[in-house]
Amino acid sequence: MALGEFELIRRYFRRDDGPRNPAVSLGIGDDCALLQTTPGMQLAVSSDMLVEGRHFFPDIDAEALGHKALAVNLSDLAACGARPLAFTLALSLPHADEPWLERFARGLFELADVHGCTLMGGDTTRGPLNICITVVGEVPAGQALLRSGARPGDELWVSGTLGDARLALEALQGRRVLAPAALETSRLRLERPTPRLALGLALRGIASAAMDLSDGLAGDLGHLLSASGCGASLDADTLCGLLVASAAVPDPKDRLALVLGGGDDYELLFSAPAAQHEAVRAAGRAAGVALTRIGRLEGAPGLRVIDAQGRPVHGRYASFDHFA
Ligand code: ADP
Ligand code: MG
């Protein structure tokens, strides 16, 4: 690298005068970062890796990439009801492209600063473009939202909208034609996901189970159902209504496939006892995010999608699996 490794870190990632979460006692520069833990809290830790060609197109805007790399990690903290503290960044770069680094760092820190999440360390190496972030958050001991707490009779909810990121992906891959305006809005959903941190915090003590949607509703819900040992039925019409670009997708079956097969939505999927219905609504209002009740948990295992006449809708709703 023309720009040395340490100069690169100093110039783009080490912000000695930047905001710092008080939990970070020691940040970038030593062999380890030091985090001050709070008595009575548990640390919540999660990693996500973004690989060029696999998770993003080579021509993605660097600022959007910086945003997304952190957003998908923060989304995991949101799913657990954890508050972000700090993160590490392991970065493999083909070369030290300064305008690229500047944009990447801008997207990254803009989101980090919104959530008070401090870059505390990492690793930098030359290689194919690959970004691995590990986030650390905290949650009062025993209060983390897990996938395993859903019970038959609970209502099933999602935040925001679903399917538009997948729609953009298919358009960018040339598998679908979208009008420029529809491509623009759906592309924002793909490249600029919003981690639902305020909602995750507001759902502590209310949701019985929660997770974030990264690989598509049908598959991700399957994980929640198996962790909780129950099944679910979903309302087809309600699901169809979750796609924003509905005018671009006139066929309801096609809409349903986008919403259920989706991927890259980064919304929260959660269950809550029916008695918490109003508390859930209040949590959505407090967090400033729309919530939709999409169905109900049932004792019978499996996932059923039911139409307005009460009939099961059949279809294969493939969710994303890197090794399938
Ligand atoms: P080590 O040799 O101990 O692995 P390095 O020399 O790789 O440490 O890194 C020096 C310092 O810079 C460390 O504090 C490390 O955490 C930090 N660092 C390296 N790469 C990054 C990065 N991409 N983002 C943030 N901090 C980084
Ligand atoms: Mg060292």
Short mmCIF file of N, CA and C in Angstrom, two decimals, residues 181-292:
data_model
loop_
_atom_site.label_atom_id
_atom_site.label_comp_id
_atom_site.label_asym_id
_atom_site.label_seq_id
_atom_site.Cartn_x
_atom_site.Cartn_y
_atom_site.Cartn_z
N ALA A 181 -37.81 5.42 -10.51
CA ALA A 181 -38.20 5.86 -9.16
C ALA A 181 -38.33 4.66 -8.22
N ALA A 182 -38.91 3.58 -8.71
CA ALA A 182 -39.07 2.38 -7.88
C ALA A 182 -37.71 1.77 -7.56
N LEU A 183 -36.81 1.81 -8.54
CA LEU A 183 -35.47 1.27 -8.30
C LEU A 183 -34.75 2.10 -7.24
N GLU A 184 -34.92 3.41 -7.34
CA GLU A 184 -34.25 4.31 -6.40
C GLU A 184 -34.69 4.05 -4.96
N THR A 185 -36.01 3.97 -4.72
CA THR A 185 -36.47 3.76 -3.34
C THR A 185 -36.15 2.35 -2.85
N SER A 186 -36.28 1.36 -3.72
CA SER A 186 -36.02 0.01 -3.22
C SER A 186 -34.51 -0.20 -3.02
N ARG A 187 -33.70 0.48 -3.81
CA ARG A 187 -32.26 0.37 -3.66
C ARG A 187 -31.79 0.95 -2.31
N LEU A 188 -32.48 1.97 -1.86
CA LEU A 188 -32.17 2.53 -0.53
C LEU A 188 -32.40 1.49 0.56
N ARG A 189 -33.44 0.69 0.38
CA ARG A 189 -33.73 -0.36 1.37
C ARG A 189 -32.62 -1.40 1.35
N LEU A 190 -32.06 -1.69 0.17
CA LEU A 190 -31.00 -2.69 0.06
C LEU A 190 -29.69 -2.16 0.62
N GLU A 191 -29.36 -0.92 0.30
CA GLU A 191 -28.03 -0.39 0.63
C GLU A 191 -27.97 0.40 1.92
N ARG A 192 -29.11 0.86 2.40
CA ARG A 192 -29.11 1.72 3.60
C ARG A 192 -30.09 1.22 4.65
N PRO A 193 -29.96 -0.01 5.10
CA PRO A 193 -30.91 -0.50 6.10
C PRO A 193 -30.81 0.29 7.41
N THR A 194 -31.94 0.40 8.10
CA THR A 194 -32.00 1.12 9.37
C THR A 194 -32.11 0.12 10.52
N PRO A 195 -31.07 0.01 11.35
CA PRO A 195 -31.18 -0.93 12.48
C PRO A 195 -32.19 -0.41 13.49
N ARG A 196 -33.08 -1.28 13.96
CA ARG A 196 -34.22 -0.87 14.80
C ARG A 196 -33.86 -0.90 16.28
N LEU A 197 -32.84 -0.14 16.65
CA LEU A 197 -32.33 -0.20 18.01
C LEU A 197 -33.32 0.30 19.05
N ALA A 198 -33.98 1.43 18.78
CA ALA A 198 -34.93 1.97 19.76
C ALA A 198 -36.07 0.98 19.98
N LEU A 199 -36.49 0.33 18.92
CA LEU A 199 -37.57 -0.65 19.06
C LEU A 199 -37.12 -1.84 19.91
N GLY A 200 -35.92 -2.34 19.65
CA GLY A 200 -35.40 -3.46 20.44
C GLY A 200 -35.41 -3.14 21.93
N LEU A 201 -34.97 -1.93 22.26
CA LEU A 201 -34.95 -1.53 23.68
C LEU A 201 -36.37 -1.44 24.23
N ALA A 202 -37.27 -0.86 23.42
CA ALA A 202 -38.66 -0.67 23.89
C ALA A 202 -39.39 -2.00 24.07
N LEU A 203 -38.92 -3.06 23.40
CA LEU A 203 -39.62 -4.35 23.47
C LEU A 203 -39.16 -5.23 24.62
N ARG A 204 -38.12 -4.79 25.33
CA ARG A 204 -37.67 -5.58 26.49
C ARG A 204 -38.80 -5.68 27.49
N GLY A 205 -39.05 -6.90 27.95
CA GLY A 205 -40.12 -7.10 28.92
C GLY A 205 -41.50 -7.21 28.29
N ILE A 206 -41.58 -7.03 26.97
CA ILE A 206 -42.87 -7.11 26.26
C ILE A 206 -42.87 -8.27 25.27
N ALA A 207 -41.83 -8.31 24.41
CA ALA A 207 -41.75 -9.39 23.41
C ALA A 207 -41.37 -10.70 24.10
N SER A 208 -41.95 -11.80 23.59
CA SER A 208 -41.59 -13.11 24.15
C SER A 208 -40.41 -13.70 23.39
N ALA A 209 -40.23 -13.31 22.12
CA ALA A 209 -39.09 -13.75 21.32
C ALA A 209 -38.86 -12.70 20.25
N ALA A 210 -37.62 -12.59 19.78
CA ALA A 210 -37.32 -11.62 18.72
C ALA A 210 -36.10 -12.05 17.95
N MET A 211 -36.01 -11.56 16.72
CA MET A 211 -34.82 -11.74 15.89
C MET A 211 -34.84 -10.68 14.81
N ASP A 212 -33.72 -10.47 14.14
CA ASP A 212 -33.78 -9.54 13.01
C ASP A 212 -33.86 -10.33 11.72
N LEU A 213 -34.42 -9.69 10.69
CA LEU A 213 -34.64 -10.37 9.41
C LEU A 213 -33.51 -10.04 8.46
N SER A 214 -32.64 -10.99 8.23
CA SER A 214 -31.53 -10.76 7.30
C SER A 214 -31.63 -11.66 6.08
N ASP A 215 -32.17 -12.86 6.25
CA ASP A 215 -32.16 -13.82 5.15
C ASP A 215 -33.53 -14.08 4.53
N GLY A 216 -34.54 -13.35 4.95
CA GLY A 216 -35.89 -13.56 4.42
C GLY A 216 -36.82 -14.06 5.51
N LEU A 217 -38.04 -13.54 5.53
CA LEU A 217 -39.00 -13.83 6.60
C LEU A 217 -39.25 -15.33 6.78
N ALA A 218 -39.52 -16.05 5.70
CA ALA A 218 -39.92 -17.45 5.85
C ALA A 218 -38.82 -18.25 6.54
N GLY A 219 -37.60 -18.10 6.06
CA GLY A 219 -36.49 -18.87 6.64
C GLY A 219 -36.15 -18.40 8.04
N ASP A 220 -36.10 -17.10 8.24
CA ASP A 220 -35.75 -16.58 9.56
C ASP A 220 -36.81 -16.95 10.60
N LEU A 221 -38.07 -16.85 10.21
CA LEU A 221 -39.14 -17.24 11.12
C LEU A 221 -39.01 -18.72 11.48
N GLY A 222 -38.59 -19.52 10.49
CA GLY A 222 -38.36 -20.94 10.77
C GLY A 222 -37.39 -21.14 11.93
N HIS A 223 -36.35 -20.29 12.00
CA HIS A 223 -35.38 -20.41 13.11
C HIS A 223 -36.03 -20.07 14.44
N LEU A 224 -36.86 -19.02 14.42
CA LEU A 224 -37.53 -18.62 15.66
C LEU A 224 -38.50 -19.73 16.11
N LEU A 225 -39.21 -20.30 15.13
CA LEU A 225 -40.17 -21.36 15.46
C LEU A 225 -39.46 -22.59 16.01
N SER A 226 -38.34 -22.97 15.40
CA SER A 226 -37.70 -24.17 15.95
C SER A 226 -37.06 -23.88 17.30
N ALA A 227 -36.54 -22.66 17.50
CA ALA A 227 -35.97 -22.33 18.81
C ALA A 227 -37.06 -22.32 19.88
N SER A 228 -38.28 -21.93 19.48
CA SER A 228 -39.37 -21.81 20.46
C SER A 228 -40.22 -23.08 20.54
N GLY A 229 -40.01 -24.01 19.60
CA GLY A 229 -40.76 -25.26 19.63
C GLY A 229 -42.24 -25.07 19.33
N CYS A 230 -42.57 -24.17 18.37
CA CYS A 230 -43.97 -24.05 17.96
C CYS A 230 -44.07 -23.77 16.47
N GLY A 231 -45.29 -23.57 15.99
CA GLY A 231 -45.54 -23.26 14.59
C GLY A 231 -46.21 -21.90 14.49
N ALA A 232 -46.58 -21.52 13.24
CA ALA A 232 -47.24 -20.21 13.08
C ALA A 232 -48.11 -20.21 11.85
N SER A 233 -49.14 -19.38 11.89
CA SER A 233 -49.86 -19.10 10.64
C SER A 233 -49.81 -17.59 10.39
N LEU A 234 -49.64 -17.26 9.12
CA LEU A 234 -49.47 -15.87 8.71
C LEU A 234 -50.59 -15.49 7.76
N ASP A 235 -50.95 -14.23 7.77
CA ASP A 235 -52.02 -13.74 6.92
C ASP A 235 -51.44 -13.23 5.59
N ALA A 236 -51.84 -13.88 4.50
CA ALA A 236 -51.25 -13.58 3.18
C ALA A 236 -51.48 -12.13 2.76
N ASP A 237 -52.71 -11.63 2.94
CA ASP A 237 -52.99 -10.26 2.50
C ASP A 237 -52.15 -9.25 3.27
N THR A 238 -52.01 -9.48 4.57
CA THR A 238 -51.20 -8.57 5.39
C THR A 238 -49.75 -8.59 4.90
N LEU A 239 -49.25 -9.78 4.59
CA LEU A 239 -47.86 -9.88 4.10
C LEU A 239 -47.70 -9.11 2.80
N CYS A 240 -48.65 -9.28 1.88
CA CYS A 240 -48.57 -8.58 0.58
C CYS A 240 -48.48 -7.07 0.78
N GLY A 241 -49.17 -6.57 1.81
CA GLY A 241 -49.20 -5.14 2.08
C GLY A 241 -47.88 -4.59 2.61
N LEU A 242 -46.93 -5.47 2.93
CA LEU A 242 -45.67 -5.00 3.50
C LEU A 242 -44.67 -4.52 2.45
N LEU A 243 -44.93 -4.85 1.18
CA LEU A 243 -44.03 -4.41 0.11
C LEU A 243 -44.38 -2.96 -0.26
N VAL A 244 -43.40 -2.08 -0.24
CA VAL A 244 -43.66 -0.67 -0.56
C VAL A 244 -43.93 -0.50 -2.05
N ALA A 245 -43.06 -1.09 -2.88
CA ALA A 245 -43.16 -0.89 -4.33
C ALA A 245 -44.22 -1.80 -4.93
N SER A 246 -45.42 -1.76 -4.33
CA SER A 246 -46.44 -2.71 -4.77
C SER A 246 -46.89 -2.43 -6.21
N ALA A 247 -46.83 -1.15 -6.63
CA ALA A 247 -47.25 -0.83 -7.99
C ALA A 247 -46.34 -1.50 -9.02
N ALA A 248 -45.10 -1.76 -8.63
CA ALA A 248 -44.15 -2.39 -9.56
C ALA A 248 -44.32 -3.91 -9.59
N VAL A 249 -45.12 -4.43 -8.65
CA VAL A 249 -45.30 -5.89 -8.56
C VAL A 249 -46.78 -6.19 -8.48
N PRO A 250 -47.48 -6.19 -9.64
CA PRO A 250 -48.94 -6.32 -9.63
C PRO A 250 -49.44 -7.70 -9.17
N ASP A 251 -48.67 -8.75 -9.42
CA ASP A 251 -49.13 -10.10 -9.10
C ASP A 251 -48.95 -10.39 -7.59
N PRO A 252 -50.08 -10.63 -6.87
CA PRO A 252 -49.97 -10.87 -5.42
C PRO A 252 -49.05 -12.04 -5.06
N LYS A 253 -49.01 -13.07 -5.91
CA LYS A 253 -48.13 -14.22 -5.62
C LYS A 253 -46.66 -13.80 -5.65
N ASP A 254 -46.37 -12.93 -6.61
CA ASP A 254 -45.02 -12.41 -6.77
C ASP A 254 -44.66 -11.54 -5.55
N ARG A 255 -45.61 -10.72 -5.13
CA ARG A 255 -45.43 -9.87 -3.95
C ARG A 255 -45.15 -10.71 -2.71
N LEU A 256 -45.96 -11.76 -2.56
CA LEU A 256 -45.84 -12.63 -1.41
C LEU A 256 -44.45 -13.30 -1.39
N ALA A 257 -44.01 -13.70 -2.58
CA ALA A 257 -42.70 -14.37 -2.66
C ALA A 257 -41.58 -13.40 -2.26
N LEU A 258 -41.71 -12.13 -2.65
CA LEU A 258 -40.70 -11.12 -2.28
C LEU A 258 -40.69 -10.90 -0.77
N VAL A 259 -41.89 -10.80 -0.20
CA VAL A 259 -41.99 -10.52 1.24
C VAL A 259 -41.50 -11.72 2.07
N LEU A 260 -41.88 -12.92 1.65
CA LEU A 260 -41.51 -14.11 2.42
C LEU A 260 -40.09 -14.57 2.14
N GLY A 261 -39.66 -14.45 0.89
CA GLY A 261 -38.32 -14.93 0.52
C GLY A 261 -37.27 -13.87 0.78
N GLY A 262 -37.68 -12.64 0.65
CA GLY A 262 -36.93 -11.41 0.90
C GLY A 262 -35.44 -11.50 1.07
N GLY A 263 -34.99 -11.03 2.19
CA GLY A 263 -33.56 -10.95 2.46
C GLY A 263 -33.13 -9.52 2.52
N ASP A 264 -32.15 -9.23 3.40
CA ASP A 264 -31.62 -7.88 3.55
C ASP A 264 -32.63 -6.85 4.05
N ASP A 265 -33.68 -7.31 4.75
CA ASP A 265 -34.68 -6.36 5.23
C ASP A 265 -34.22 -5.62 6.49
N TYR A 266 -33.55 -6.34 7.38
CA TYR A 266 -33.09 -5.78 8.66
C TYR A 266 -34.18 -5.10 9.45
N GLU A 267 -35.35 -5.74 9.42
CA GLU A 267 -36.44 -5.35 10.31
C GLU A 267 -36.46 -6.35 11.47
N LEU A 268 -37.22 -6.03 12.52
CA LEU A 268 -37.35 -6.97 13.62
C LEU A 268 -38.61 -7.81 13.45
N LEU A 269 -38.47 -9.10 13.72
CA LEU A 269 -39.57 -10.05 13.78
C LEU A 269 -39.69 -10.44 15.24
N PHE A 270 -40.88 -10.32 15.80
CA PHE A 270 -40.99 -10.68 17.22
C PHE A 270 -42.38 -11.18 17.56
N SER A 271 -42.46 -11.88 18.66
CA SER A 271 -43.74 -12.37 19.16
C SER A 271 -43.99 -11.71 20.51
N ALA A 272 -45.27 -11.63 20.86
CA ALA A 272 -45.64 -11.11 22.18
C ALA A 272 -47.00 -11.70 22.54
N PRO A 273 -47.24 -11.93 23.82
CA PRO A 273 -48.56 -12.43 24.22
C PRO A 273 -49.64 -11.45 23.77
N ALA A 274 -50.83 -11.95 23.43
CA ALA A 274 -51.93 -11.10 22.96
C ALA A 274 -52.25 -10.01 24.00
N ALA A 275 -52.05 -10.33 25.27
CA ALA A 275 -52.33 -9.36 26.34
C ALA A 275 -51.39 -8.15 26.27
N GLN A 276 -50.30 -8.29 25.52
CA GLN A 276 -49.34 -7.18 25.39
C GLN A 276 -49.60 -6.36 24.12
N HIS A 277 -50.71 -6.62 23.45
CA HIS A 277 -50.97 -5.95 22.16
C HIS A 277 -50.81 -4.43 22.25
N GLU A 278 -51.44 -3.82 23.24
CA GLU A 278 -51.35 -2.36 23.36
C GLU A 278 -49.94 -1.91 23.74
N ALA A 279 -49.27 -2.70 24.56
CA ALA A 279 -47.88 -2.37 24.94
C ALA A 279 -46.97 -2.43 23.71
N VAL A 280 -47.23 -3.38 22.83
CA VAL A 280 -46.44 -3.48 21.60
C VAL A 280 -46.68 -2.23 20.74
N ARG A 281 -47.95 -1.87 20.60
CA ARG A 281 -48.27 -0.67 19.81
C ARG A 281 -47.57 0.57 20.39
N ALA A 282 -47.59 0.67 21.71
CA ALA A 282 -46.95 1.82 22.37
C ALA A 282 -45.44 1.80 22.13
N ALA A 283 -44.84 0.61 22.13
CA ALA A 283 -43.39 0.49 21.89
C ALA A 283 -43.07 0.96 20.47
N GLY A 284 -43.93 0.61 19.51
CA GLY A 284 -43.73 1.03 18.13
C GLY A 284 -43.81 2.55 18.01
N ARG A 285 -44.79 3.13 18.70
CA ARG A 285 -44.93 4.60 18.66
C ARG A 285 -43.72 5.26 19.31
N ALA A 286 -43.30 4.73 20.45
CA ALA A 286 -42.15 5.32 21.16
C ALA A 286 -40.89 5.25 20.30
N ALA A 287 -40.76 4.16 19.56
CA ALA A 287 -39.56 3.97 18.72
C ALA A 287 -39.72 4.65 17.36
N GLY A 288 -40.91 5.13 17.05
CA GLY A 288 -41.14 5.81 15.78
C GLY A 288 -41.08 4.88 14.58
N VAL A 289 -41.53 3.64 14.76
CA VAL A 289 -41.50 2.71 13.64
C VAL A 289 -42.85 1.98 13.54
N ALA A 290 -43.32 1.82 12.30
CA ALA A 290 -44.60 1.14 12.08
C ALA A 290 -44.46 -0.34 12.42
N LEU A 291 -45.48 -0.88 13.05
CA LEU A 291 -45.48 -2.31 13.37
C LEU A 291 -46.71 -2.94 12.74
N THR A 292 -46.56 -4.17 12.25
CA THR A 292 -47.67 -4.89 11.65
C THR A 292 -47.78 -6.27 12.28
#
